[in-house]
GROMACS .gro file of C-alpha atoms in nm:
model
  167
    1UNK     CA    1   6.329   6.364   4.676
    2UNK     CA    2   6.305   6.101   4.401
    3UNK     CA    3   6.372   6.177   4.036
    4UNK     CA    4   6.260   5.974   3.740
    5UNK     CA    5   6.246   6.012   3.364
    6UNK     CA    6   5.916   5.982   3.181
    7UNK     CA    7   5.971   5.697   2.933
    8UNK     CA    8   5.749   5.854   2.669
    9UNK     CA    9   5.846   6.221   2.684
   10UNK     CA   10   6.197   6.202   2.832
   11UNK     CA   11   6.094   6.470   3.080
   12UNK     CA   12   6.257   6.457   3.427
   13UNK     CA   13   6.014   6.460   3.718
   14UNK     CA   14   6.083   6.508   4.087
   15UNK     CA   15   5.857   6.358   4.351
   16UNK     CA   16   5.892   6.417   4.723
   17UNK     CA   17   5.878   6.083   4.901
   18UNK     CA   18   5.610   6.206   5.143
   19UNK     CA   19   5.388   6.352   4.872
   20UNK     CA   20   5.050   6.204   4.787
   21UNK     CA   21   5.171   6.127   4.432
   22UNK     CA   22   5.463   5.924   4.565
   23UNK     CA   23   5.247   5.731   4.811
   24UNK     CA   24   4.992   5.653   4.536
   25UNK     CA   25   5.268   5.541   4.296
   26UNK     CA   26   5.423   5.311   4.556
   27UNK     CA   27   5.079   5.166   4.635
   28UNK     CA   28   5.007   5.109   4.264
   29UNK     CA   29   5.348   4.943   4.218
   30UNK     CA   30   5.295   4.714   4.519
   31UNK     CA   31   4.950   4.610   4.391
   32UNK     CA   32   5.098   4.539   4.047
   33UNK     CA   33   5.380   4.330   4.193
   34UNK     CA   34   5.137   4.138   4.415
   35UNK     CA   35   4.957   4.012   4.103
   36UNK     CA   36   5.277   3.840   3.991
   37UNK     CA   37   5.355   3.709   4.338
   38UNK     CA   38   5.005   3.558   4.361
   39UNK     CA   39   5.078   3.374   4.036
   40UNK     CA   40   5.388   3.221   4.192
   41UNK     CA   41   5.652   3.457   4.059
   42UNK     CA   42   5.939   3.535   4.292
   43UNK     CA   43   6.034   3.901   4.275
   44UNK     CA   44   6.403   3.983   4.292
   45UNK     CA   45   6.502   4.341   4.360
   46UNK     CA   46   6.769   4.469   4.122
   47UNK     CA   47   6.861   4.769   3.912
   48UNK     CA   48   6.735   4.810   3.555
   49UNK     CA   49   7.092   4.762   3.433
   50UNK     CA   50   7.125   4.430   3.618
   51UNK     CA   51   6.784   4.315   3.493
   52UNK     CA   52   6.874   4.391   3.131
   53UNK     CA   53   7.208   4.208   3.159
   54UNK     CA   54   7.040   3.901   3.308
   55UNK     CA   55   6.754   3.911   3.060
   56UNK     CA   56   6.988   3.934   2.760
   57UNK     CA   57   7.191   3.646   2.900
   58UNK     CA   58   6.891   3.422   2.962
   59UNK     CA   59   6.567   3.526   2.795
   60UNK     CA   60   6.702   3.684   2.477
   61UNK     CA   61   6.964   3.416   2.406
   62UNK     CA   62   6.700   3.147   2.460
   63UNK     CA   63   6.468   3.310   2.206
   64UNK     CA   64   6.759   3.381   1.969
   65UNK     CA   65   6.876   3.018   1.971
   66UNK     CA   66   6.519   2.894   1.931
   67UNK     CA   67   6.467   3.124   1.632
   68UNK     CA   68   6.799   3.025   1.475
   69UNK     CA   69   6.737   2.654   1.520
   70UNK     CA   70   6.375   2.694   1.411
   71UNK     CA   71   6.482   2.853   1.083
   72UNK     CA   72   6.753   2.587   1.027
   73UNK     CA   73   6.685   2.410   0.699
   74UNK     CA   74   6.339   2.566   0.667
   75UNK     CA   75   6.230   2.320   0.399
   76UNK     CA   76   6.261   2.021   0.624
   77UNK     CA   77   6.329   2.178   0.963
   78UNK     CA   78   6.429   1.998   1.277
   79UNK     CA   79   6.206   1.696   1.324
   80UNK     CA   80   6.171   1.407   1.563
   81UNK     CA   81   6.356   1.095   1.459
   82UNK     CA   82   6.354   0.737   1.592
   83UNK     CA   83   6.698   0.790   1.750
   84UNK     CA   84   6.650   1.127   1.924
   85UNK     CA   85   6.854   1.188   2.236
   86UNK     CA   86   6.705   1.364   2.536
   87UNK     CA   87   6.922   1.665   2.445
   88UNK     CA   88   6.771   1.681   2.096
   89UNK     CA   89   6.420   1.648   2.237
   90UNK     CA   90   6.502   1.950   2.458
   91UNK     CA   91   6.618   2.140   2.147
   92UNK     CA   92   6.287   2.062   1.977
   93UNK     CA   93   6.100   2.190   2.285
   94UNK     CA   94   6.310   2.508   2.279
   95UNK     CA   95   6.230   2.568   1.912
   96UNK     CA   96   5.862   2.497   1.967
   97UNK     CA   97   5.826   2.724   2.268
   98UNK     CA   98   6.022   3.018   2.128
   99UNK     CA   99   5.879   3.011   1.776
  100UNK     CA  100   5.526   2.989   1.921
  101UNK     CA  101   5.579   3.342   2.056
  102UNK     CA  102   5.526   3.629   1.816
  103UNK     CA  103   5.819   3.775   1.629
  104UNK     CA  104   5.718   4.111   1.777
  105UNK     CA  105   5.790   3.975   2.127
  106UNK     CA  106   6.131   3.854   2.008
  107UNK     CA  107   6.199   4.186   1.839
  108UNK     CA  108   6.101   4.369   2.160
  109UNK     CA  109   6.353   4.161   2.357
  110UNK     CA  110   6.615   4.276   2.107
  111UNK     CA  111   6.515   4.637   2.056
  112UNK     CA  112   6.449   4.739   2.414
  113UNK     CA  113   6.752   4.573   2.573
  114UNK     CA  114   7.085   4.725   2.472
  115UNK     CA  115   7.263   4.410   2.595
  116UNK     CA  116   7.094   4.200   2.325
  117UNK     CA  117   7.327   4.327   2.050
  118UNK     CA  118   7.626   4.223   2.264
  119UNK     CA  119   7.466   3.880   2.310
  120UNK     CA  120   7.444   3.840   1.932
  121UNK     CA  121   7.806   3.953   1.888
  122UNK     CA  122   7.926   3.715   2.160
  123UNK     CA  123   7.729   3.428   2.009
  124UNK     CA  124   7.872   3.496   1.663
  125UNK     CA  125   8.222   3.505   1.811
  126UNK     CA  126   8.162   3.179   2.001
  127UNK     CA  127   8.032   3.014   1.683
  128UNK     CA  128   8.339   3.128   1.490
  129UNK     CA  129   8.565   2.999   1.768
  130UNK     CA  130   8.399   2.655   1.778
  131UNK     CA  131   8.408   2.620   1.398
  132UNK     CA  132   8.777   2.721   1.394
  133UNK     CA  133   8.853   2.454   1.656
  134UNK     CA  134   8.668   2.193   1.450
  135UNK     CA  135   8.858   2.286   1.135
  136UNK     CA  136   9.190   2.294   1.321
  137UNK     CA  137   9.123   1.945   1.461
  138UNK     CA  138   9.027   1.821   1.115
  139UNK     CA  139   9.346   1.971   0.969
  140UNK     CA  140   9.555   1.810   1.245
  141UNK     CA  141   9.400   1.469   1.175
  142UNK     CA  142   9.462   1.506   0.800
  143UNK     CA  143   9.825   1.597   0.864
  144UNK     CA  144   9.869   1.301   1.102
  145UNK     CA  145   9.711   1.066   0.846
  146UNK     CA  146   9.938   1.198   0.570
  147UNK     CA  147  10.240   1.148   0.798
  148UNK     CA  148  10.140   0.788   0.878
  149UNK     CA  149  10.091   0.716   0.506
  150UNK     CA  150  10.432   0.863   0.431
  151UNK     CA  151  10.589   0.652   0.706
  152UNK     CA  152  10.424   0.336   0.569
  153UNK     CA  153  10.551   0.415   0.218
  154UNK     CA  154  10.901   0.467   0.352
  155UNK     CA  155  10.883   0.145   0.555
  156UNK     CA  156  10.757  -0.044   0.250
  157UNK     CA  157  11.033   0.103   0.035
  158UNK     CA  158  11.295   0.018   0.297
  159UNK     CA  159  11.161  -0.339   0.314
  160UNK     CA  160  11.175  -0.368  -0.067
  161UNK     CA  161  11.533  -0.241  -0.072
  162UNK     CA  162  11.627  -0.485   0.203
  163UNK     CA  163  11.470  -0.767   0.002
  164UNK     CA  164  11.669  -0.663  -0.307
  165UNK     CA  165  11.989  -0.657  -0.103
  166UNK     CA  166  11.928  -1.014   0.019
  167UNK     CA  167  11.879  -1.145  -0.333
   0.00000   0.00000   0.00000
């Protein structure tokens, strides 16, 4: 016996695997999947939980990054330049392809996949981490520069004192 929850009503249904309803449902599902296979899609069997984790990690983060980069500096936006790298051209393609989709599609990726909120949190944390590393490196360089300047002043002072001692 197979049990499933009706997505609209939340009602639990039981279907015997040899029943006519089960056979018809399996047939309908196989016909639906064959449409995608005929279009060249490769079907991978997995649980809903696995699918949602993969989708949040690939599809949602792709759309999220495209939306973020597409809203970057809205007045001027990201534009082609004469010195674009292949990486930047890929970024422009990402922005173009994700912002061409409706916001409702993007919202659906967020709303109907509980892993999407975690993806946002992880991305925010990663952004904070990278910015902290940049600032720490900048601080380290400033401290090293200040130390070298101090050493040069001390060397110059020592040289001046040595010169005074000779005269």
